[in-house]
Amino acid sequence: MFKRIHPHARIWIATTITIGLVLAFKPIANITTQVVNSNKGVLVAYYENDYQRFAIEELTKRGSIEQYPCLYELWTRESNWRAEARNKSSNALGIAQLMPKTWINIKVKPTNDGYKQVKAGLKYIDHHYGKNKICKAYAHHLAKNWY
């Protein structure tokens, strides 16, 4: 049944579900909205911190704001959007939980700066899954519990 739904409708359905989940489990006082006009229409993106707002801005510049619900879920699962997040068993660091070798492969120095981490995480996804293929990375994470 889901295969018969137009691809753009799937994006709006995923966005609606994500927004509903965010509103259901987070206090409304901590959520801010940003209305984004893209070539695919108007999207209301919700964010709870400056790193999420920055990610929305980066995706808007790339013309791939419709990927934000996937990015939001992916990095919420990885680090809860905490720049200081560290995985003791793998030494993964930051919002995107990049491994030490990953930082080297994407030619970015590991940092505690959350804004640079967002850029590095997007660069990793582009390098590993293809340009603006965030939902593909998220699907892999759902299947394998890593991306």
CSV table of N, CA and C in Angstrom, one decimal:
chain,number,residue,atom,x,y,z
A,1,MET,N,0.8,-1.2,0.0
A,1,MET,CA,0.0,0.0,0.0
A,1,MET,C,0.9,1.3,0.0
A,2,PHE,N,1.9,1.3,0.8
A,2,PHE,CA,2.8,2.5,0.9
A,2,PHE,C,3.5,2.8,-0.4
A,3,LYS,N,3.7,1.8,-1.2
A,3,LYS,CA,4.5,2.0,-2.5
A,3,LYS,C,3.6,2.8,-3.5
A,4,ARG,N,2.3,2.8,-3.3
A,4,ARG,CA,1.5,3.6,-4.2
A,4,ARG,C,1.4,5.1,-3.9
A,5,ILE,N,1.9,5.5,-2.8
A,5,ILE,CA,1.9,6.9,-2.4
A,5,ILE,C,3.0,7.6,-3.1
A,6,HIS,N,2.7,8.7,-3.6
A,6,HIS,CA,3.6,9.6,-4.3
A,6,HIS,C,4.8,9.9,-3.4
A,7,PRO,N,6.1,9.9,-4.0
A,7,PRO,CA,7.3,10.1,-3.2
A,7,PRO,C,7.2,11.4,-2.4
A,8,HIS,N,6.6,12.5,-3.0
A,8,HIS,CA,6.5,13.8,-2.2
A,8,HIS,C,5.5,13.6,-1.1
A,9,ALA,N,4.5,12.9,-1.3
A,9,ALA,CA,3.5,12.7,-0.2
A,9,ALA,C,4.2,11.9,1.0
A,10,ARG,N,5.1,11.0,0.6
A,10,ARG,CA,5.8,10.2,1.7
A,10,ARG,C,6.6,11.2,2.5
A,11,ILE,N,7.2,12.2,1.9
A,11,ILE,CA,8.0,13.1,2.7
A,11,ILE,C,7.2,13.9,3.6
A,12,TRP,N,6.0,14.3,3.2
A,12,TRP,CA,5.1,15.1,4.0
A,12,TRP,C,4.5,14.2,5.2
A,13,ILE,N,4.3,12.9,4.8
A,13,ILE,CA,3.8,12.0,5.9
A,13,ILE,C,4.9,11.8,6.9
A,14,ALA,N,6.1,11.6,6.5
A,14,ALA,CA,7.2,11.4,7.5
A,14,ALA,C,7.4,12.7,8.3
A,15,THR,N,7.3,13.9,7.7
A,15,THR,CA,7.4,15.1,8.4
A,15,THR,C,6.3,15.3,9.4
A,16,THR,N,5.1,15.0,9.0
A,16,THR,CA,4.0,15.1,9.9
A,16,THR,C,4.1,14.1,11.1
A,17,ILE,N,4.5,12.9,10.9
A,17,ILE,CA,4.7,11.9,11.9
A,17,ILE,C,5.8,12.4,12.9
A,18,THR,N,6.9,12.9,12.3
A,18,THR,CA,8.0,13.4,13.2
A,18,THR,C,7.6,14.5,14.0
A,19,ILE,N,6.9,15.5,13.4
A,19,ILE,CA,6.4,16.6,14.2
A,19,ILE,C,5.5,16.2,15.3
A,20,GLY,N,4.6,15.2,15.0
A,20,GLY,CA,3.7,14.7,16.0
A,20,GLY,C,4.4,14.1,17.1
A,21,LEU,N,5.4,13.3,16.8
A,21,LEU,CA,6.2,12.6,17.8
A,21,LEU,C,6.9,13.6,18.7
A,22,VAL,N,7.5,14.6,18.1
A,22,VAL,CA,8.2,15.6,18.8
A,22,VAL,C,7.3,16.4,19.7
A,23,LEU,N,6.1,16.7,19.2
A,23,LEU,CA,5.2,17.4,20.1
A,23,LEU,C,4.6,16.6,21.2
A,24,ALA,N,4.5,15.3,20.9
A,24,ALA,CA,3.9,14.4,21.9
A,24,ALA,C,4.9,14.1,23.1
A,25,PHE,N,6.2,14.1,22.8
A,25,PHE,CA,7.2,13.7,23.8
A,25,PHE,C,8.1,14.9,24.3
A,26,LYS,N,7.9,16.1,23.8
A,26,LYS,CA,8.8,17.2,24.2
A,26,LYS,C,7.9,18.3,24.8
A,27,PRO,N,8.3,19.0,25.8
A,27,PRO,CA,7.5,20.1,26.2
A,27,PRO,C,7.4,21.2,25.1
A,28,ILE,N,6.3,21.7,24.9
A,28,ILE,CA,6.1,22.7,23.8
A,28,ILE,C,6.9,23.9,24.0
A,29,ALA,N,7.2,24.3,25.2
A,29,ALA,CA,7.9,25.6,25.5
A,29,ALA,C,9.3,25.5,24.9
A,30,ASN,N,9.9,24.3,24.7
A,30,ASN,CA,11.3,24.2,24.2
A,30,ASN,C,11.4,24.1,22.7
A,31,ILE,N,10.3,24.1,22.0
A,31,ILE,CA,10.3,23.9,20.6
A,31,ILE,C,10.0,25.2,19.9
A,32,THR,N,10.9,25.5,18.9
A,32,THR,CA,10.8,26.7,18.1
A,32,THR,C,10.5,26.2,16.6
A,33,THR,N,9.8,27.1,15.9
A,33,THR,CA,9.6,26.7,14.5
A,33,THR,C,10.3,27.6,13.6
A,34,GLN,N,10.6,27.1,12.4
A,34,GLN,CA,11.2,27.9,11.3
A,34,GLN,C,10.5,27.5,10.1
A,35,VAL,N,9.9,28.5,9.4
A,35,VAL,CA,9.3,28.3,8.1
A,35,VAL,C,10.3,28.4,7.0
A,36,VAL,N,10.4,27.4,6.2
A,36,VAL,CA,11.4,27.4,5.1
A,36,VAL,C,10.7,27.3,3.8
A,37,ASN,N,11.0,28.3,2.9
A,37,ASN,CA,10.5,28.2,1.6
A,37,ASN,C,11.5,27.5,0.7
A,38,SER,N,11.1,26.4,0.1
A,38,SER,CA,12.1,25.7,-0.8
A,38,SER,C,11.4,25.6,-2.2
A,39,ASN,N,12.2,25.1,-3.1
A,39,ASN,CA,11.6,24.9,-4.5
A,39,ASN,C,10.5,23.8,-4.5
A,40,LYS,N,10.4,23.1,-3.4
A,40,LYS,CA,9.4,22.0,-3.3
A,40,LYS,C,8.2,22.5,-2.4
A,41,GLY,N,8.1,23.7,-2.0
A,41,GLY,CA,7.0,24.2,-1.3
A,41,GLY,C,7.5,24.8,0.1
A,42,VAL,N,6.5,24.9,1.0
A,42,VAL,CA,6.8,25.5,2.3
A,42,VAL,C,6.9,24.4,3.3
A,43,LEU,N,7.9,24.4,4.1
A,43,LEU,CA,8.0,23.4,5.2
A,43,LEU,C,8.2,24.1,6.5
A,44,VAL,N,7.6,23.6,7.5
A,44,VAL,CA,7.7,24.2,8.8
A,44,VAL,C,8.7,23.2,9.5
A,45,ALA,N,9.9,23.6,9.9
A,45,ALA,CA,10.8,22.8,10.6
A,45,ALA,C,10.9,23.2,12.1
A,46,TYR,N,10.8,22.2,12.9
A,46,TYR,CA,10.8,22.4,14.3
A,46,TYR,C,12.2,22.1,14.9
A,47,TYR,N,12.7,23.0,15.8
A,47,TYR,CA,14.0,22.7,16.4
A,47,TYR,C,14.0,23.1,17.9
A,48,GLU,N,14.9,22.4,18.6
A,48,GLU,CA,14.9,22.6,20.1
A,48,GLU,C,16.2,23.2,20.5
A,49,ASN,N,17.2,23.3,19.6
A,49,ASN,CA,18.5,23.9,20.0
A,49,ASN,C,19.1,24.6,18.8
A,50,ASP,N,20.2,25.3,19.0
A,50,ASP,CA,20.8,26.0,18.0
A,50,ASP,C,21.5,25.1,16.9
A,51,TYR,N,21.9,23.9,17.3
A,51,TYR,CA,22.5,23.0,16.4
A,51,TYR,C,21.5,22.5,15.4
A,52,GLN,N,20.3,22.2,15.9
A,52,GLN,CA,19.2,21.8,14.9
A,52,GLN,C,18.8,23.0,14.0
A,53,ARG,N,18.8,24.2,14.5
A,53,ARG,CA,18.5,25.4,13.7
A,53,ARG,C,19.6,25.5,12.6
A,54,PHE,N,20.8,25.3,13.0
A,54,PHE,CA,21.9,25.4,12.1
A,54,PHE,C,21.8,24.3,11.0
A,55,ALA,N,21.4,23.1,11.4
A,55,ALA,CA,21.3,22.0,10.4
A,55,ALA,C,20.1,22.4,9.4
A,56,ILE,N,19.1,23.0,9.9
A,56,ILE,CA,18.0,23.4,9.0
A,56,ILE,C,18.5,24.4,8.0
A,57,GLU,N,19.3,25.4,8.5
A,57,GLU,CA,19.9,26.4,7.6
A,57,GLU,C,20.8,25.7,6.5
A,58,GLU,N,21.6,24.8,7.0
A,58,GLU,CA,22.5,24.1,6.1
A,58,GLU,C,21.8,23.3,5.0
A,59,LEU,N,20.7,22.6,5.4
A,59,LEU,CA,19.9,21.8,4.5
A,59,LEU,C,19.2,22.7,3.5
A,60,THR,N,18.7,23.9,4.0
A,60,THR,CA,18.0,24.8,3.2
A,60,THR,C,19.0,25.3,2.1
A,61,LYS,N,20.2,25.6,2.4
A,61,LYS,CA,21.2,26.1,1.5
A,61,LYS,C,21.5,25.0,0.4
A,62,ARG,N,21.4,23.8,0.8
A,62,ARG,CA,21.6,22.7,-0.1
A,62,ARG,C,20.4,22.3,-1.0
A,63,GLY,N,19.3,22.9,-0.6
A,63,GLY,CA,18.0,22.5,-1.3
A,63,GLY,C,17.5,21.2,-1.0
A,64,SER,N,17.8,20.7,0.3
A,64,SER,CA,17.3,19.4,0.7
A,64,SER,C,16.7,19.4,2.1
A,65,ILE,N,16.0,20.5,2.3
A,65,ILE,CA,15.3,20.6,3.6
A,65,ILE,C,14.3,19.5,3.9
A,66,GLU,N,13.8,18.9,2.9
A,66,GLU,CA,12.9,17.8,3.1
A,66,GLU,C,13.5,16.6,3.8
A,67,GLN,N,14.9,16.6,3.9
A,67,GLN,CA,15.6,15.5,4.5
A,67,GLN,C,15.7,15.7,6.1
A,68,TYR,N,15.3,16.9,6.5
A,68,TYR,CA,15.5,17.2,7.9
A,68,TYR,C,14.8,16.3,8.9
A,69,PRO,N,13.6,15.8,8.7
A,69,PRO,CA,13.0,14.8,9.6
A,69,PRO,C,13.9,13.6,9.8
A,70,CYS,N,14.5,13.1,8.7
A,70,CYS,CA,15.4,12.0,8.9
A,70,CYS,C,16.7,12.4,9.7
A,71,LEU,N,17.2,13.5,9.4
A,71,LEU,CA,18.4,14.0,10.1
A,71,LEU,C,18.1,14.2,11.6
A,72,TYR,N,16.9,14.8,11.9
A,72,TYR,CA,16.5,15.0,13.2
A,72,TYR,C,16.5,13.7,14.0
A,73,GLU,N,15.8,12.7,13.4
A,73,GLU,CA,15.7,11.4,14.1
A,73,GLU,C,17.0,10.7,14.2
A,74,LEU,N,17.8,10.7,13.1
A,74,LEU,CA,19.1,10.0,13.1
A,74,LEU,C,20.0,10.6,14.3
A,75,TRP,N,20.2,11.9,14.3
A,75,TRP,CA,21.1,12.4,15.3
A,75,TRP,C,20.5,12.5,16.7
A,76,THR,N,19.2,12.4,16.8
A,76,THR,CA,18.5,12.3,18.1
A,76,THR,C,18.9,10.9,18.7
A,77,ARG,N,18.8,9.9,17.8
A,77,ARG,CA,19.2,8.5,18.3
A,77,ARG,C,20.7,8.4,18.6
A,78,GLU,N,21.5,9.1,17.8
A,78,GLU,CA,22.9,9.0,18.0
A,78,GLU,C,23.4,9.7,19.2
A,79,SER,N,23.0,10.9,19.4
A,79,SER,CA,23.6,11.7,20.5
A,79,SER,C,22.7,12.7,21.2
A,80,ASN,N,21.4,12.6,20.8
A,80,ASN,CA,20.4,13.6,21.3
A,80,ASN,C,20.9,15.0,21.0
A,81,TRP,N,21.6,15.2,19.9
A,81,TRP,CA,22.1,16.5,19.4
A,81,TRP,C,23.0,17.2,20.4
A,82,ARG,N,23.8,16.4,21.2
A,82,ARG,CA,24.7,16.9,22.1
A,82,ARG,C,26.1,16.9,21.6
A,83,ALA,N,26.7,18.1,21.5
A,83,ALA,CA,28.1,18.2,20.9
A,83,ALA,C,29.1,17.5,21.8
A,84,GLU,N,28.9,17.4,23.0
A,84,GLU,CA,29.8,16.8,24.0
A,84,GLU,C,29.6,15.3,24.1
A,85,ALA,N,28.7,14.7,23.3
A,85,ALA,CA,28.5,13.2,23.4
A,85,ALA,C,29.7,12.4,23.0
A,86,ARG,N,30.0,11.4,23.7
A,86,ARG,CA,31.1,10.5,23.4
A,86,ARG,C,30.7,9.1,23.7
A,87,ASN,N,31.1,8.2,22.8
A,87,ASN,CA,30.8,6.8,23.0
A,87,ASN,C,32.1,6.1,23.5
A,88,LYS,N,32.1,5.7,24.7
A,88,LYS,CA,33.3,5.1,25.3
A,88,LYS,C,33.8,3.9,24.6
A,89,SER,N,32.9,3.0,24.1
A,89,SER,CA,33.4,1.8,23.5
A,89,SER,C,33.9,2.0,22.1
A,90,SER,N,33.5,3.0,21.4
A,90,SER,CA,33.9,3.2,20.0
A,90,SER,C,34.7,4.4,19.8
A,91,ASN,N,34.8,5.3,20.8
A,91,ASN,CA,35.4,6.6,20.7
A,91,ASN,C,34.7,7.6,19.7
A,92,ALA,N,33.5,7.3,19.3
A,92,ALA,CA,32.7,8.2,18.5
A,92,ALA,C,32.5,9.5,19.2
A,93,LEU,N,32.4,10.6,18.5
A,93,LEU,CA,32.4,11.9,19.1
A,93,LEU,C,31.3,12.7,18.5
A,94,GLY,N,30.6,13.5,19.3
A,94,GLY,CA,29.8,14.6,18.9
A,94,GLY,C,28.4,14.2,18.4
A,95,ILE,N,27.7,15.2,17.9
A,95,ILE,CA,26.3,15.1,17.4
A,95,ILE,C,26.1,14.0,16.5
A,96,ALA,N,27.0,13.9,15.5
A,96,ALA,CA,26.9,12.8,14.5
A,96,ALA,C,27.5,11.5,14.9
A,97,GLN,N,28.2,11.5,16.0
A,97,GLN,CA,28.9,10.3,16.6
A,97,GLN,C,29.8,9.7,15.5
A,98,LEU,N,30.7,10.6,15.0
A,98,LEU,CA,31.7,10.2,14.0
A,98,LEU,C,32.8,9.4,14.7
A,99,MET,N,33.3,8.3,14.1
A,99,MET,CA,34.4,7.5,14.6
A,99,MET,C,35.7,8.3,14.3
A,100,PRO,N,36.8,7.9,15.1
A,100,PRO,CA,38.1,8.6,14.8
A,100,PRO,C,38.5,8.5,13.3
A,101,LYS,N,38.4,7.3,12.7
A,101,LYS,CA,38.8,7.1,11.3
A,101,LYS,C,37.9,7.9,10.4
A,102,THR,N,36.7,8.1,10.7
A,102,THR,CA,35.7,8.8,9.9
A,102,THR,C,36.2,10.3,9.8
A,103,TRP,N,36.6,10.9,10.9
A,103,TRP,CA,37.1,12.2,10.9
A,103,TRP,C,38.2,12.4,9.9
A,104,ILE,N,39.1,11.4,10.0
A,104,ILE,CA,40.3,11.4,9.1
A,104,ILE,C,39.8,11.3,7.6
A,105,ASN,N,38.9,10.3,7.3
A,105,ASN,CA,38.5,10.1,6.0
A,105,ASN,C,37.8,11.3,5.3
A,106,ILE,N,37.1,12.1,6.1
A,106,ILE,CA,36.4,13.2,5.6
A,106,ILE,C,37.2,14.5,5.7
A,107,LYS,N,38.5,14.3,6.2
A,107,LYS,CA,39.5,15.4,6.2
A,107,LYS,C,39.0,16.6,7.1
A,108,VAL,N,38.4,16.2,8.2
A,108,VAL,CA,38.0,17.2,9.2
A,108,VAL,C,38.6,16.8,10.5
A,109,LYS,N,39.1,17.8,11.2
A,109,LYS,CA,39.7,17.6,12.5
A,109,LYS,C,38.6,17.4,13.6
A,110,PRO,N,38.7,16.4,14.4
A,110,PRO,CA,37.7,16.3,15.5
A,110,PRO,C,37.6,17.6,16.3
A,111,THR,N,36.4,17.9,16.7
A,111,THR,CA,36.1,19.2,17.4
A,111,THR,C,35.0,19.0,18.4
A,112,ASN,N,35.0,19.9,19.4
A,112,ASN,CA,33.8,20.0,20.3
A,112,ASN,C,32.9,21.0,19.9
A,113,ASP,N,33.1,21.7,18.8
A,113,ASP,CA,32.2,22.8,18.2
A,113,ASP,C,31.1,22.1,17.5
A,114,GLY,N,29.9,22.2,18.1
A,114,GLY,CA,28.7,21.6,17.5
A,114,GLY,C,28.3,22.0,16.1
A,115,TYR,N,28.6,23.2,15.8
A,115,TYR,CA,28.3,23.7,14.4
A,115,TYR,C,29.2,23.0,13.4
A,116,LYS,N,30.5,22.9,13.7
A,116,LYS,CA,31.4,22.2,12.9
A,116,LYS,C,31.1,20.7,12.8
A,117,GLN,N,30.6,20.1,13.9
A,117,GLN,CA,30.2,18.7,13.9
A,117,GLN,C,29.0,18.5,13.0
A,118,VAL,N,28.1,19.4,12.9
A,118,VAL,CA,26.9,19.3,12.0
A,118,VAL,C,27.4,19.3,10.6
A,119,LYS,N,28.3,20.2,10.2
A,119,LYS,CA,28.9,20.2,8.9
A,119,LYS,C,29.7,18.9,8.6
A,120,ALA,N,30.4,18.5,9.6
A,120,ALA,CA,31.2,17.2,9.4
A,120,ALA,C,30.3,16.0,9.2
A,121,GLY,N,29.2,16.0,10.0
A,121,GLY,CA,28.2,14.9,9.9
A,121,GLY,C,27.6,14.9,8.5
A,122,LEU,N,27.2,16.1,8.0
A,122,LEU,CA,26.6,16.1,6.7
A,122,LEU,C,27.6,15.7,5.6
A,123,LYS,N,28.9,16.1,5.8
A,123,LYS,CA,29.9,15.8,4.8
A,123,LYS,C,30.1,14.3,4.8
A,124,TYR,N,30.1,13.6,6.0
A,124,TYR,CA,30.2,12.2,6.1
A,124,TYR,C,29.0,11.5,5.3
A,125,ILE,N,27.8,12.0,5.6
A,125,ILE,CA,26.7,11.4,4.9
A,125,ILE,C,26.8,11.5,3.4
A,126,ASP,N,27.2,12.7,2.9
A,126,ASP,CA,27.4,12.9,1.5
A,126,ASP,C,28.4,11.9,0.9
A,127,HIS,N,29.5,11.8,1.7
A,127,HIS,CA,30.6,10.9,1.2
A,127,HIS,C,30.2,9.4,1.2
A,128,HIS,N,29.5,9.0,2.3
A,128,HIS,CA,29.2,7.6,2.4
A,128,HIS,C,27.9,7.1,1.7
A,129,TYR,N,26.9,8.0,1.7
A,129,TYR,CA,25.6,7.6,1.2
A,129,TYR,C,25.2,8.3,-0.1
A,130,GLY,N,25.9,9.4,-0.4
A,130,GLY,CA,25.6,10.2,-1.6
A,130,GLY,C,25.1,11.6,-1.2
A,131,LYS,N,25.3,12.5,-2.1
A,131,LYS,CA,24.9,13.9,-1.8
A,131,LYS,C,23.4,14.0,-1.4
A,132,ASN,N,23.2,14.6,-0.2
A,132,ASN,CA,21.8,14.8,0.3
A,132,ASN,C,21.0,13.5,0.4
A,133,LYS,N,21.6,12.4,0.8
A,133,LYS,CA,20.9,11.1,1.0
A,133,LYS,C,20.8,10.8,2.5
A,134,ILE,N,20.3,11.8,3.3
A,134,ILE,CA,20.2,11.6,4.7
A,134,ILE,C,19.2,10.6,5.1
A,135,CYS,N,18.1,10.5,4.4
A,135,CYS,CA,17.1,9.5,4.7
A,135,CYS,C,17.6,8.1,4.4
A,136,LYS,N,18.5,8.0,3.4
A,136,LYS,CA,19.2,6.7,3.1
A,136,LYS,C,20.1,6.3,4.3
A,137,ALA,N,20.8,7.3,4.9
A,137,ALA,CA,21.6,7.0,6.1
A,137,ALA,C,20.7,6.6,7.3
A,138,TYR,N,19.6,7.3,7.4
A,138,TYR,CA,18.7,7.0,8.5
A,138,TYR,C,18.1,5.6,8.4
A,139,ALA,N,17.8,5.2,7.1
A,139,ALA,CA,17.2,3.9,6.9
A,139,ALA,C,18.2,2.8,7.2
A,140,HIS,N,19.5,3.1,6.9
A,140,HIS,CA,20.6,2.1,7.2
A,140,HIS,C,20.7,2.0,8.8
A,141,HIS,N,20.6,3.2,9.4
A,141,HIS,CA,20.7,3.2,10.9
A,141,HIS,C,19.5,2.3,11.5
A,142,LEU,N,18.4,2.5,11.0
A,142,LEU,CA,17.2,1.7,11.5
A,142,LEU,C,17.4,0.2,11.3
A,143,ALA,N,18.1,-0.1,10.2
A,143,ALA,CA,18.3,-1.6,9.9
A,143,ALA,C,19.5,-2.2,10.6
A,144,LYS,N,20.5,-1.4,10.8
A,144,LYS,CA,21.8,-1.9,11.3
A,144,LYS,C,22.2,-1.3,12.7
A,145,ASN,N,21.5,-0.3,13.1
A,145,ASN,CA,21.8,0.4,14.4
A,145,ASN,C,23.1,1.1,14.3
A,146,TRP,N,23.6,1.5,13.1
A,146,TRP,CA,24.7,2.4,12.9
A,146,TRP,C,24.6,2.9,11.5
A,147,TYR,N,25.3,3.9,11.2
A,147,TYR,CA,25.3,4.5,9.8
A,147,TYR,C,26.6,4.9,9.4
